[in-house]
Short mmCIF file of C-alpha atoms in Angstrom, two decimals:
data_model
loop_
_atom_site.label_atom_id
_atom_site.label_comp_id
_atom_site.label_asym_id
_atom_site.label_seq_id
_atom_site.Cartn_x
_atom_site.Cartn_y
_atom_site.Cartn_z
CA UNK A 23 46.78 28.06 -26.36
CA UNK A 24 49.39 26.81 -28.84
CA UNK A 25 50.06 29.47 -31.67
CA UNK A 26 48.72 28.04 -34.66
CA UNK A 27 51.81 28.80 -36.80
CA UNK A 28 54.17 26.51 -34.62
CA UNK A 29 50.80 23.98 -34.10
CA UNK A 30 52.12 20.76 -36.13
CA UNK A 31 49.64 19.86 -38.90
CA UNK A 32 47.86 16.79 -38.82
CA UNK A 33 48.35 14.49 -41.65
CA UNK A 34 45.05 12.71 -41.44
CA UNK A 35 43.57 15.95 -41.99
CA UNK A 36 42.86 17.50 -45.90
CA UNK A 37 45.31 20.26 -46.65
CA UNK A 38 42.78 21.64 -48.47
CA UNK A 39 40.91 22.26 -45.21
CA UNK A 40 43.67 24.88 -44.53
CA UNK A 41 43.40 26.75 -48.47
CA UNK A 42 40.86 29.72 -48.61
CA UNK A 43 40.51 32.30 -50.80
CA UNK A 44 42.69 34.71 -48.13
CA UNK A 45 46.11 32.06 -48.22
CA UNK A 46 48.28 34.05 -51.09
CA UNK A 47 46.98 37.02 -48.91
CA UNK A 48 48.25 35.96 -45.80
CA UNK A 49 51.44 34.17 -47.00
CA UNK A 50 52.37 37.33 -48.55
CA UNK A 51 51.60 39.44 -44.81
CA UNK A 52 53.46 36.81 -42.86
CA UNK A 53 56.28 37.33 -45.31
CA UNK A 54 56.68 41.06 -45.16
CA UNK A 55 55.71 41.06 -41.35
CA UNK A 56 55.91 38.29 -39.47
CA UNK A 57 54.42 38.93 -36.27
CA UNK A 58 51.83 41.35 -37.26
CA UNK A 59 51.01 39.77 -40.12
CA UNK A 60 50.45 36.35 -37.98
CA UNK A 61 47.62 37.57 -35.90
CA UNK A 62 45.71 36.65 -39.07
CA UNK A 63 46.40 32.89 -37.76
CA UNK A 64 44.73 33.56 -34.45
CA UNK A 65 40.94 34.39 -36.81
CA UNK A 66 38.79 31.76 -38.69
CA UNK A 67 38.52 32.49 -42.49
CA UNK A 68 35.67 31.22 -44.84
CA UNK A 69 35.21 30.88 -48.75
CA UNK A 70 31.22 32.18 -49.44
CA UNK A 71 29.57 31.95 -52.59
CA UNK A 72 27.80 34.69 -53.78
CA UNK A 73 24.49 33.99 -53.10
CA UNK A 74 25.16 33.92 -49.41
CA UNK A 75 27.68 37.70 -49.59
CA UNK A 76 24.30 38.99 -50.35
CA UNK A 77 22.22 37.57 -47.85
CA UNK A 78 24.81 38.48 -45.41
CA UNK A 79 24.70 42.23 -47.02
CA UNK A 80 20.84 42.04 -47.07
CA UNK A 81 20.94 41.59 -43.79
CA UNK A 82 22.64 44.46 -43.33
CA UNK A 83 21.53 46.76 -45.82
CA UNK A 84 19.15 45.87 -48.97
CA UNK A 85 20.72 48.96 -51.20
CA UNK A 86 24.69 48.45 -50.62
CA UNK A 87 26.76 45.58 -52.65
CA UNK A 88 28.26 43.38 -50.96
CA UNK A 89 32.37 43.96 -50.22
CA UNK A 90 34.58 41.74 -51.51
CA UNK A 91 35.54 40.87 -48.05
CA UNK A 92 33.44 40.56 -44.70
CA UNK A 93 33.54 40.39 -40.90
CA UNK A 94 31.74 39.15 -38.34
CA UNK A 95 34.34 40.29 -35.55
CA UNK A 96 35.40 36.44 -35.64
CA UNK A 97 35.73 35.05 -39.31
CA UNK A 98 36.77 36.77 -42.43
CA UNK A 99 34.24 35.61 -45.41
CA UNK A 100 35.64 36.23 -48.58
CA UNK A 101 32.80 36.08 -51.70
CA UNK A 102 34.00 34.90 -55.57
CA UNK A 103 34.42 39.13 -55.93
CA UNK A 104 37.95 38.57 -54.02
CA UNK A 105 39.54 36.19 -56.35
CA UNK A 106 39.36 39.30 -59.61
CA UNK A 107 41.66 41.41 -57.04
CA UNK A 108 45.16 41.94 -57.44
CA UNK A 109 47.25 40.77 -55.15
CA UNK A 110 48.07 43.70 -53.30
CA UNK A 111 45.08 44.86 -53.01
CA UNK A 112 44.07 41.09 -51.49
CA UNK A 113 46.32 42.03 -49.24
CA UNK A 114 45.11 45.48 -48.49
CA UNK A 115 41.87 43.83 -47.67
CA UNK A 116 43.06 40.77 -45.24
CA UNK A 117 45.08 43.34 -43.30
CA UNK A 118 42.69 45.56 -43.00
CA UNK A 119 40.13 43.10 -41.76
CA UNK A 120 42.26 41.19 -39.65
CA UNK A 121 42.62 44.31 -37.79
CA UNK A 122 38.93 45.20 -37.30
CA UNK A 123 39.08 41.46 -35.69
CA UNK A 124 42.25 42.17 -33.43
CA UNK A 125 40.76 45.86 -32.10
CA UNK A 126 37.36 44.08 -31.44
CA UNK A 127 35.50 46.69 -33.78
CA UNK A 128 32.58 44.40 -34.36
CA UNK A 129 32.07 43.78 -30.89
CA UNK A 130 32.60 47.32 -29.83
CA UNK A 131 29.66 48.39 -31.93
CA UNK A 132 27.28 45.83 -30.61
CA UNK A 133 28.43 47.57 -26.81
CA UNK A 134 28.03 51.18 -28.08
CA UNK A 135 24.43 50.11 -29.28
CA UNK A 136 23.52 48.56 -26.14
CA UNK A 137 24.84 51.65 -24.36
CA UNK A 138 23.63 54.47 -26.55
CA UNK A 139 20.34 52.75 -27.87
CA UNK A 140 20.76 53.45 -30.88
CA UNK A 141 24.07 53.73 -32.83
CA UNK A 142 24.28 53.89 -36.98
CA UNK A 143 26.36 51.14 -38.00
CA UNK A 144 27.35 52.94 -41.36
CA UNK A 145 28.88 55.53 -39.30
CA UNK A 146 30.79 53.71 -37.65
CA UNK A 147 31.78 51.28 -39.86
CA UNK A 148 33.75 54.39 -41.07
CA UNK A 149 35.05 55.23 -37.92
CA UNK A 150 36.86 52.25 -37.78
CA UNK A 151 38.03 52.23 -41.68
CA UNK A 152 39.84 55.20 -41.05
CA UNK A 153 41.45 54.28 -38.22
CA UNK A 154 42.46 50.66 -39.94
CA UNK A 155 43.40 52.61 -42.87
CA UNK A 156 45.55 54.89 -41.32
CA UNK A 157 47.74 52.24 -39.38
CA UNK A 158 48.19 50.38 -42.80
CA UNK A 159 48.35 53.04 -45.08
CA UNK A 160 52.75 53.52 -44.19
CA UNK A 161 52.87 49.94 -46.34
CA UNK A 162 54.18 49.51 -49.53
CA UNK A 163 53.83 46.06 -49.96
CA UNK A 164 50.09 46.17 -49.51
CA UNK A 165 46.90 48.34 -51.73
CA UNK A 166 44.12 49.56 -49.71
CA UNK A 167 41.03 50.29 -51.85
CA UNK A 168 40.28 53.35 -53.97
CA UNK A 169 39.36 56.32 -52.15
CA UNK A 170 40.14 54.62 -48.48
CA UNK A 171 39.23 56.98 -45.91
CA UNK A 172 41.68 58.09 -43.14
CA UNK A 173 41.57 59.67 -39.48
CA UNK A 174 43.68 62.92 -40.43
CA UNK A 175 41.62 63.15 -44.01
CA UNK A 176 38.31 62.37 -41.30
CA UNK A 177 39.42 65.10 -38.21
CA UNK A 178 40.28 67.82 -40.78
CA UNK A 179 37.13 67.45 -42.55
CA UNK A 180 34.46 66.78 -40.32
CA UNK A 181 36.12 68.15 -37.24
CA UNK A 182 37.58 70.82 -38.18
CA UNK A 183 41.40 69.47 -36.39
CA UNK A 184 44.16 69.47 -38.26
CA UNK A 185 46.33 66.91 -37.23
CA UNK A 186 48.66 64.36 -38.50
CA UNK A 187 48.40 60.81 -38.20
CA UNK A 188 50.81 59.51 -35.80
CA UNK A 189 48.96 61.82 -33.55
CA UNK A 190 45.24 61.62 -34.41
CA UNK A 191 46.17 57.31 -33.69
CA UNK A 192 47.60 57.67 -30.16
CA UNK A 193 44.65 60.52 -29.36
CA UNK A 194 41.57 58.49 -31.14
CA UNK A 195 39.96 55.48 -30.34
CA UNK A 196 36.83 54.04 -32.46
CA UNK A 197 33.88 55.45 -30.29
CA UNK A 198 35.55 59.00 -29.20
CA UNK A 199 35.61 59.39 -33.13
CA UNK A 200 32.51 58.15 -33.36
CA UNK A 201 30.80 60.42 -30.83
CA UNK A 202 32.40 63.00 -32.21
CA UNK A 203 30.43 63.13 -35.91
CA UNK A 204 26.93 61.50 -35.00
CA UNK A 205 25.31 64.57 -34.84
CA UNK A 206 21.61 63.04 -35.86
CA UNK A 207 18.97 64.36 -34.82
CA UNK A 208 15.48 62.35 -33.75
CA UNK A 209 12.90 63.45 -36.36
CA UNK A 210 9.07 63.73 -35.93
CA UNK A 211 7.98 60.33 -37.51
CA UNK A 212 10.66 58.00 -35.68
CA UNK A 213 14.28 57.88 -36.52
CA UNK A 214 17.38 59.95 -36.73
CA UNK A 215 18.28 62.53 -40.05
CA UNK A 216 21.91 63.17 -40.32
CA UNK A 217 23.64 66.18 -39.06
CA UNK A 218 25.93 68.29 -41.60
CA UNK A 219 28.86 65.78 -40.04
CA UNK A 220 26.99 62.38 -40.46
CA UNK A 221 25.84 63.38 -43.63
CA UNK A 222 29.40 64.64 -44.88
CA UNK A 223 30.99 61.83 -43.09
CA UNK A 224 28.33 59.18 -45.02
CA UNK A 225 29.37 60.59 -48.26
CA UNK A 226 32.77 60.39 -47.71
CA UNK A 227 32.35 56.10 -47.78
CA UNK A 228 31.66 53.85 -50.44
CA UNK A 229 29.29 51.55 -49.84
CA UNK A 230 30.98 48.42 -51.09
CA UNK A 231 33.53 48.76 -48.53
CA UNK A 232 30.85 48.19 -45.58
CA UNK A 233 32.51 45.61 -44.44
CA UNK A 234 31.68 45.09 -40.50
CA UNK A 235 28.54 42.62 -40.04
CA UNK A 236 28.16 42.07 -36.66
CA UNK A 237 25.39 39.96 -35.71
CA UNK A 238 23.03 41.36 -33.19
CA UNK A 239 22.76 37.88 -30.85
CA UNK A 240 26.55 37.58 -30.58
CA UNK A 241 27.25 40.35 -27.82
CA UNK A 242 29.64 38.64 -25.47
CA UNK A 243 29.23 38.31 -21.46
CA UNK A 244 31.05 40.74 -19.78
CA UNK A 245 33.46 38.35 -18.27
CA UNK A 246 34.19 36.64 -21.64
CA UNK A 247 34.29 40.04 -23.43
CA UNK A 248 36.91 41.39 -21.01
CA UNK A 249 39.14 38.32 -21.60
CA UNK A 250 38.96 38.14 -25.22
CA UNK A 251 40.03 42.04 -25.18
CA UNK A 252 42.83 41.52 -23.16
CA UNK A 253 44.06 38.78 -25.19
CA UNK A 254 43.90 40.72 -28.27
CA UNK A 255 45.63 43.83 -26.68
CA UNK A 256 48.46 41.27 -25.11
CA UNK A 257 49.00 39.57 -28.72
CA UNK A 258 48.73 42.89 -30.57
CA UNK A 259 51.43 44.44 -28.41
CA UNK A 260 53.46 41.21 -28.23
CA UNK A 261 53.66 41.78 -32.61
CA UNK A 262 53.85 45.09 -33.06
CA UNK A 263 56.81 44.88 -31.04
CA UNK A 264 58.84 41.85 -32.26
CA UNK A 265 58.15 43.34 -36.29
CA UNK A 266 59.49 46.96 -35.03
CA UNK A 267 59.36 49.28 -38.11
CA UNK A 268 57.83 46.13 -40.02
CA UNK A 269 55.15 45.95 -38.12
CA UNK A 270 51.41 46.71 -40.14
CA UNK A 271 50.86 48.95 -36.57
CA UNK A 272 52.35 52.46 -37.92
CA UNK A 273 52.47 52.84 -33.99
CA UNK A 274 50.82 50.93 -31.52
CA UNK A 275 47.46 52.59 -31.22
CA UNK A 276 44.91 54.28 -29.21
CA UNK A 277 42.07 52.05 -30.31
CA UNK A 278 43.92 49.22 -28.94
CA UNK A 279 41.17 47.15 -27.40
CA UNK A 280 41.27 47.97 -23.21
CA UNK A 281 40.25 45.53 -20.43
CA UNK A 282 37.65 46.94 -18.22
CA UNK A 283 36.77 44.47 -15.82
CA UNK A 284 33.06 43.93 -15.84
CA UNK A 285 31.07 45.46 -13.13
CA UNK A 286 29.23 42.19 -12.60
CA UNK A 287 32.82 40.56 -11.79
CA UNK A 288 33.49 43.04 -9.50
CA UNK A 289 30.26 43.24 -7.43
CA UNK A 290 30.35 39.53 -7.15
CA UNK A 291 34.19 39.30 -5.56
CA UNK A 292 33.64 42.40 -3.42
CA UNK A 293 30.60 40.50 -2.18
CA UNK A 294 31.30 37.62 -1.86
CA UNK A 295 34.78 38.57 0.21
CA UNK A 296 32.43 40.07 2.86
CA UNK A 297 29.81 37.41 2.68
CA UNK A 298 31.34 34.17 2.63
CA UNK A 299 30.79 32.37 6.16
CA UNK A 300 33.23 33.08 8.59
CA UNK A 301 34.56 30.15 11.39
CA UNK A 302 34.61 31.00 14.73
CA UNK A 303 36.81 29.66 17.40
CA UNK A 304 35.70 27.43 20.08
CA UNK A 305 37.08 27.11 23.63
CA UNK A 306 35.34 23.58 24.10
CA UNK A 307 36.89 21.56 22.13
CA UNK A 308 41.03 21.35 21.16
CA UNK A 309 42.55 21.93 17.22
CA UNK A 310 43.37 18.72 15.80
CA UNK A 311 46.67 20.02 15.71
CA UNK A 312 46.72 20.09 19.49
CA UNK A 313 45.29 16.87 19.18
CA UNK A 314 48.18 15.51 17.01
CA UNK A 315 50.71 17.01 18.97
CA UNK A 316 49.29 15.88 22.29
CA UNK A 317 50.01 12.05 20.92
CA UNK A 318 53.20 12.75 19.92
CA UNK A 319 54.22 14.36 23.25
CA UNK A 320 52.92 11.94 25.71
CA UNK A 321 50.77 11.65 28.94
CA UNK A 322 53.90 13.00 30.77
CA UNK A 323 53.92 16.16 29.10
CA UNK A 324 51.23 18.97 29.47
CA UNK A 325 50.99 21.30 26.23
CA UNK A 326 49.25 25.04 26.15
CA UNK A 327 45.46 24.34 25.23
CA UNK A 328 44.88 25.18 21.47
CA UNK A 329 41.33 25.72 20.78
CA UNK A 330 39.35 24.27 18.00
CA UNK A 331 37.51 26.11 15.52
CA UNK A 332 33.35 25.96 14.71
CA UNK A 333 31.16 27.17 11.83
CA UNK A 334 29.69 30.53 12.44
CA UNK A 335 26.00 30.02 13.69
CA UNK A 336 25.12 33.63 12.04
CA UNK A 337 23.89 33.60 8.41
CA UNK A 338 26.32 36.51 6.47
CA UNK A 339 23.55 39.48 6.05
CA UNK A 340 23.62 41.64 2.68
CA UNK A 341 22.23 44.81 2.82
CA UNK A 342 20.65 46.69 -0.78
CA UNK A 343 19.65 49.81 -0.60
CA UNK A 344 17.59 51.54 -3.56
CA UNK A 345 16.89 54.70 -4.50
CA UNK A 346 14.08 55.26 -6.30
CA UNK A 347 14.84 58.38 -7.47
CA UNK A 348 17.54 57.68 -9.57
CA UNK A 349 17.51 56.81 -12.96
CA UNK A 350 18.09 53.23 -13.66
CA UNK A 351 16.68 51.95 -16.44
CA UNK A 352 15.13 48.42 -16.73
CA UNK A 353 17.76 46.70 -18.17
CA UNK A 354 20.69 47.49 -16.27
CA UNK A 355 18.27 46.90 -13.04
CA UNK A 356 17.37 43.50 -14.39
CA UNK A 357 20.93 42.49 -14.48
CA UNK A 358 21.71 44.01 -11.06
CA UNK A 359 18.87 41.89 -9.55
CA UNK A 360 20.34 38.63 -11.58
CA UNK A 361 23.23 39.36 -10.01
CA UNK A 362 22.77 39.90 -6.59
CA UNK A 363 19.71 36.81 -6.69
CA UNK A 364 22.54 34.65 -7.68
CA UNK A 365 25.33 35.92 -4.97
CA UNK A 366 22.85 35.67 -2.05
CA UNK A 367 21.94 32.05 -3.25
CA UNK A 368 25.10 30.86 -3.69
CA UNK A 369 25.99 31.69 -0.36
CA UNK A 370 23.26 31.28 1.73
CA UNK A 371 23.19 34.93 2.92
CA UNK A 372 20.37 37.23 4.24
CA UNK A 373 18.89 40.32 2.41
CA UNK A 374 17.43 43.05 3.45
CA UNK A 375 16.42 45.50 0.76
CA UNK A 376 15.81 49.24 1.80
CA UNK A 377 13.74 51.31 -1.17
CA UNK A 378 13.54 55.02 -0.41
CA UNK A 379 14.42 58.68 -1.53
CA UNK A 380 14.47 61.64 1.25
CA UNK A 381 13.14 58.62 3.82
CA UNK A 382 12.24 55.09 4.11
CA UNK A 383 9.51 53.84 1.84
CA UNK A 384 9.70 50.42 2.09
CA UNK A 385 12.01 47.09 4.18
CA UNK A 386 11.79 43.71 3.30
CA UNK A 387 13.42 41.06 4.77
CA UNK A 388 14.55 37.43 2.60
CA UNK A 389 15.99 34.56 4.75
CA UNK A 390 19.06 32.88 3.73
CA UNK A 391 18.95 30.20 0.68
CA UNK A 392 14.86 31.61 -0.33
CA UNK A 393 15.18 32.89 -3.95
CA UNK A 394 14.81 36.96 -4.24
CA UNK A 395 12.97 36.55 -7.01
CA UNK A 396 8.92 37.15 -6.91
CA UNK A 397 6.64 39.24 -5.01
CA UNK A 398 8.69 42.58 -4.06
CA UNK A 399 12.12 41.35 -5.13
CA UNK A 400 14.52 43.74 -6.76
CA UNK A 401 12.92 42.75 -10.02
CA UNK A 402 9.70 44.34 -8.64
CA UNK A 403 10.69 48.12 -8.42
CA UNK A 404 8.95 50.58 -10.17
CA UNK A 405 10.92 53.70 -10.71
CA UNK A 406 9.92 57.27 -9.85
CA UNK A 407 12.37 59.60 -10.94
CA UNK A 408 12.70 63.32 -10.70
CA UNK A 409 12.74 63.51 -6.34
CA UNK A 410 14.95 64.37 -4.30
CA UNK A 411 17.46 62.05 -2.76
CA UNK A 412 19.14 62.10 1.11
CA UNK A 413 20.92 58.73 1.39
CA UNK A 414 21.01 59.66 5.79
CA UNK A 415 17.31 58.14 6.79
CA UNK A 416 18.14 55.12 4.54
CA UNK A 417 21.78 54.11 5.66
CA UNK A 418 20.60 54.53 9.29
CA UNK A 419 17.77 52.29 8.52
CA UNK A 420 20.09 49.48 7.05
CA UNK A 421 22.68 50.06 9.67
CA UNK A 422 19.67 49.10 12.43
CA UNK A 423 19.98 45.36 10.51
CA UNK A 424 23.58 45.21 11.24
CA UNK A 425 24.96 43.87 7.90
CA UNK A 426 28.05 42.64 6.57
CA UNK A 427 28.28 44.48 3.68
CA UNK A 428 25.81 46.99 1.62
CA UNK A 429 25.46 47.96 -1.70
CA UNK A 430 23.16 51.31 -2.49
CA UNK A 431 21.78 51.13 -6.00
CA UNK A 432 21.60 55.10 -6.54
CA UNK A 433 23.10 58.30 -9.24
CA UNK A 434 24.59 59.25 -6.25
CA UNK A 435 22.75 62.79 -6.37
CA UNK A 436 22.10 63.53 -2.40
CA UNK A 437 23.96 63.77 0.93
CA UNK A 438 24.50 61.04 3.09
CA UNK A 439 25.42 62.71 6.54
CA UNK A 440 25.70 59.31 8.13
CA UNK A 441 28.86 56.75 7.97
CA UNK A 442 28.12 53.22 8.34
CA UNK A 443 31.40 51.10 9.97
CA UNK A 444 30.20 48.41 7.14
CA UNK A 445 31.45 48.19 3.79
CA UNK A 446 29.50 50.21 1.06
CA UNK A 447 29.73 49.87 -2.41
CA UNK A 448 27.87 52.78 -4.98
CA UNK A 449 26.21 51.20 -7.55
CA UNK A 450 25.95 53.99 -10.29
CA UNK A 451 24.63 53.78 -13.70
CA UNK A 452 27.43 54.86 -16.62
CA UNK A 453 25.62 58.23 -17.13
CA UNK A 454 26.48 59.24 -13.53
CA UNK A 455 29.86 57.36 -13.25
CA UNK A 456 31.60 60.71 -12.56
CA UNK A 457 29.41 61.78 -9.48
CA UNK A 458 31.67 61.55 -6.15
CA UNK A 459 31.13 58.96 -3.75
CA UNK A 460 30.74 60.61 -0.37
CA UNK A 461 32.53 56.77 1.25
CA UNK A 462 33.21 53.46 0.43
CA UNK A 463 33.39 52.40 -3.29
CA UNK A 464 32.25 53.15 -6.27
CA UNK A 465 31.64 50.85 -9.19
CA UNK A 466 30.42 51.98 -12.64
CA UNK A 467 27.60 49.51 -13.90
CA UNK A 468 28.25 49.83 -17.50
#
């Protein structure tokens, strides 16, 4: 991807196309701190009018004003309310926003929710602001706004941790902060009431400087996700480095957006690896190298026979293995069973799924290439929960069908007293990704 400061501009398009309300802004950041201040080049930035701040803020919230300033986690909407700002504090704003973009705060959130269930944005809208706030507050050449809340001001109040805030940035990331004051509670008629720290925390904010709006239908794929952070991380190191003691990063944090590889990326390369059809080698009929040779050499000469190779006969065979008596909830078992539909389609293998707890409850067989899905796929399984688990009966079972690889769906909450000479891989929901794997792999389904 070409940078777009070094991109050459076309003359056949507008300049105006390239003015927003943000230029002065970033001019004056790419000034003071070149590389840091250029990451606002890699983010889209958009002029709204006032009517639409609002609907973007009802959409959010129907009591707050809107900010001067917005964020999507991609573009940076500035309403008519940014051009009365001072310059400084225009570039307090940019700054801080084009960080939220650059740590992936918006997109973050939209994970935590899916993760937790529920998760307050206000709260963590916070979070974040006091992190931002804290990397840019070292700056002279930039205003943040009145009363901006920092991560030592933040741990020493609500936390009760006294710590300063080169420290509290290398220690803190966005959702250990964030975990660490949502202290709501559920109430009787539906919903959460703040805790002494969410409350405390809450009134520690303004309102008109709630400026993450993530929309709800833009959480990434996991694949795309993971590459976007680790571009992010790569140009945010890449900066803070060249500026040095420039740089808007008072040190390069914590928060700094990490690259887990998806789960679903995983699972399919492991599988795949073990499943993809193997050639076997066949004494009736030569290599085409021996072949080639053979002409070159002559009829006089007599080479050593080099045999030929054919495609394997066997279909690869997948074992899955479920146990019932886990906790998986619907969702993550709807994309497990997307996943492995899609793996045994692609190529061509077998399935045999296994469902049991302290035995065998239930085998069915799928032939290679017929779709998993309907009538007792993986979709199909109901869920008992609360029994006991003993992974022996059910390995032994799926080692009778002589697979190439199996994968055992589980919390990993039982013994398994027998070791299969086949790959396994431990499918374990997040809750239970620190339960030991007695073999094989493990891999966290996030």
């Amino acid at each position: 991807m070409v940078d777009p400061a070094c991109a050459p501009i076309d003359p056949e398009v507008p300049f105006a196309l390239f003015q927003h309300r943000g230029t002065r802004a970033i001019q004056r950041m790419v000034e003071y701190a070149p590389s840091t201040g250029g990451l606002a080049l890699w983010v889209q930035h958009q002029d709204v009018s006032d009517d639409d701040a609002q609907r973007i803020e009802r959409g959010a919230s129907s009591k707050a004003p809107a900010p001067p300033v917005t964020t999507d986690g991609y573009t940076i909407r500035y309403s008519a309310a940014f051009d009365a700002l001072p310059l400084p504090e225009q570039v307090g704003w940019v700054a801080h926003e084009v960080l939220h973009i650059a740590l992936r705060h918006a997109q973050r959130f939209l994970d935590l929710q899916h993760r937790l269930g529920d998760a307050d944005l206000q709260l963590f809208n916070l979070c974040a602001d006091a992190i931002v706030n804290s990397t840019l507050d070292h700056l002279s050449w930039l205003q943040l706004p009145a009363k901006a809340v920092t991560i030592d001001q933040l741990l020493a109040a609500e936390v009760g941790m006294q710590k300063n805030v080169e420290a509290a940035l290398l220690e803190w990331d966005v959702e250990r902060l964030y975990r660490a004051i949502d202290d709501r509670r559920p109430q009787e008629r539906g919903g959460k009431r703040d805790g002494p720290r969410a409350a405390s925390v809450r009134a520690l904010g303004r309102t008109d400087q709630a400026d993450l709006k993530p929309a709800a239908d833009t959480r990434e794929a996991p694949e795309k996700g993971a590459e976007q952070a680790r571009e992010w991380s790569e140009r945010i190191a890449r900066a803070h480095a060249n500026d040095g003691e420039f740089s808007m990063l008072r040190t390069l944090i914590a928060d700094v957006p990490s690259t887990h590889t998806p789960w679903e990326q995983v699972l399919r390369t492991q599988l795949a690896r073990s499943l993809a059809p193997k050639r076997d080698i066949s004494w009736s009929r030569p290599s085409r190298s021996y072949l080639a040779n053979q002409g070159r050499a002559g009829s006089s000469r007599r080479m050593p026979w080099e045999p030929g190779f054919s495609s394997s006969k066997a279909s690869p065979r997948l074992v899955v293995i479920v146990d019932v008596s886990g906790s998986i909830d619907d969702t993550l078992m709807q994309r497990f069973a997307c996943e492995v539909e899609a793996i045994v389609r692609r190529l061509e293998a077998a399935l045999v799924l296994v469902i049991g707890d302290e035995q065998v409850q239930q085998v069915t067989r799928f032939e290679p290439a017929r779709a998993v899905r309907g009538g007792s796929g993986l979709r199909d399984i109901v869920f008992q929960g609360g029994g006991g688990t003993d992974f022996t009966p059910l390995l032994e079972e799926a080692d009778g069908h002589r697979p190439d690889i199996g994968v055992v769906l589980t919390d990993l909450d039982g013994p398994a007293y027998f070791r299969p000479r086949w790959p396994v891989i431990w499918a374990v929901p997040e809750a239970h990704g620190a339960a030991h794997a007695p073999f094989g792999r493990k891999l966290v389904l996030r």
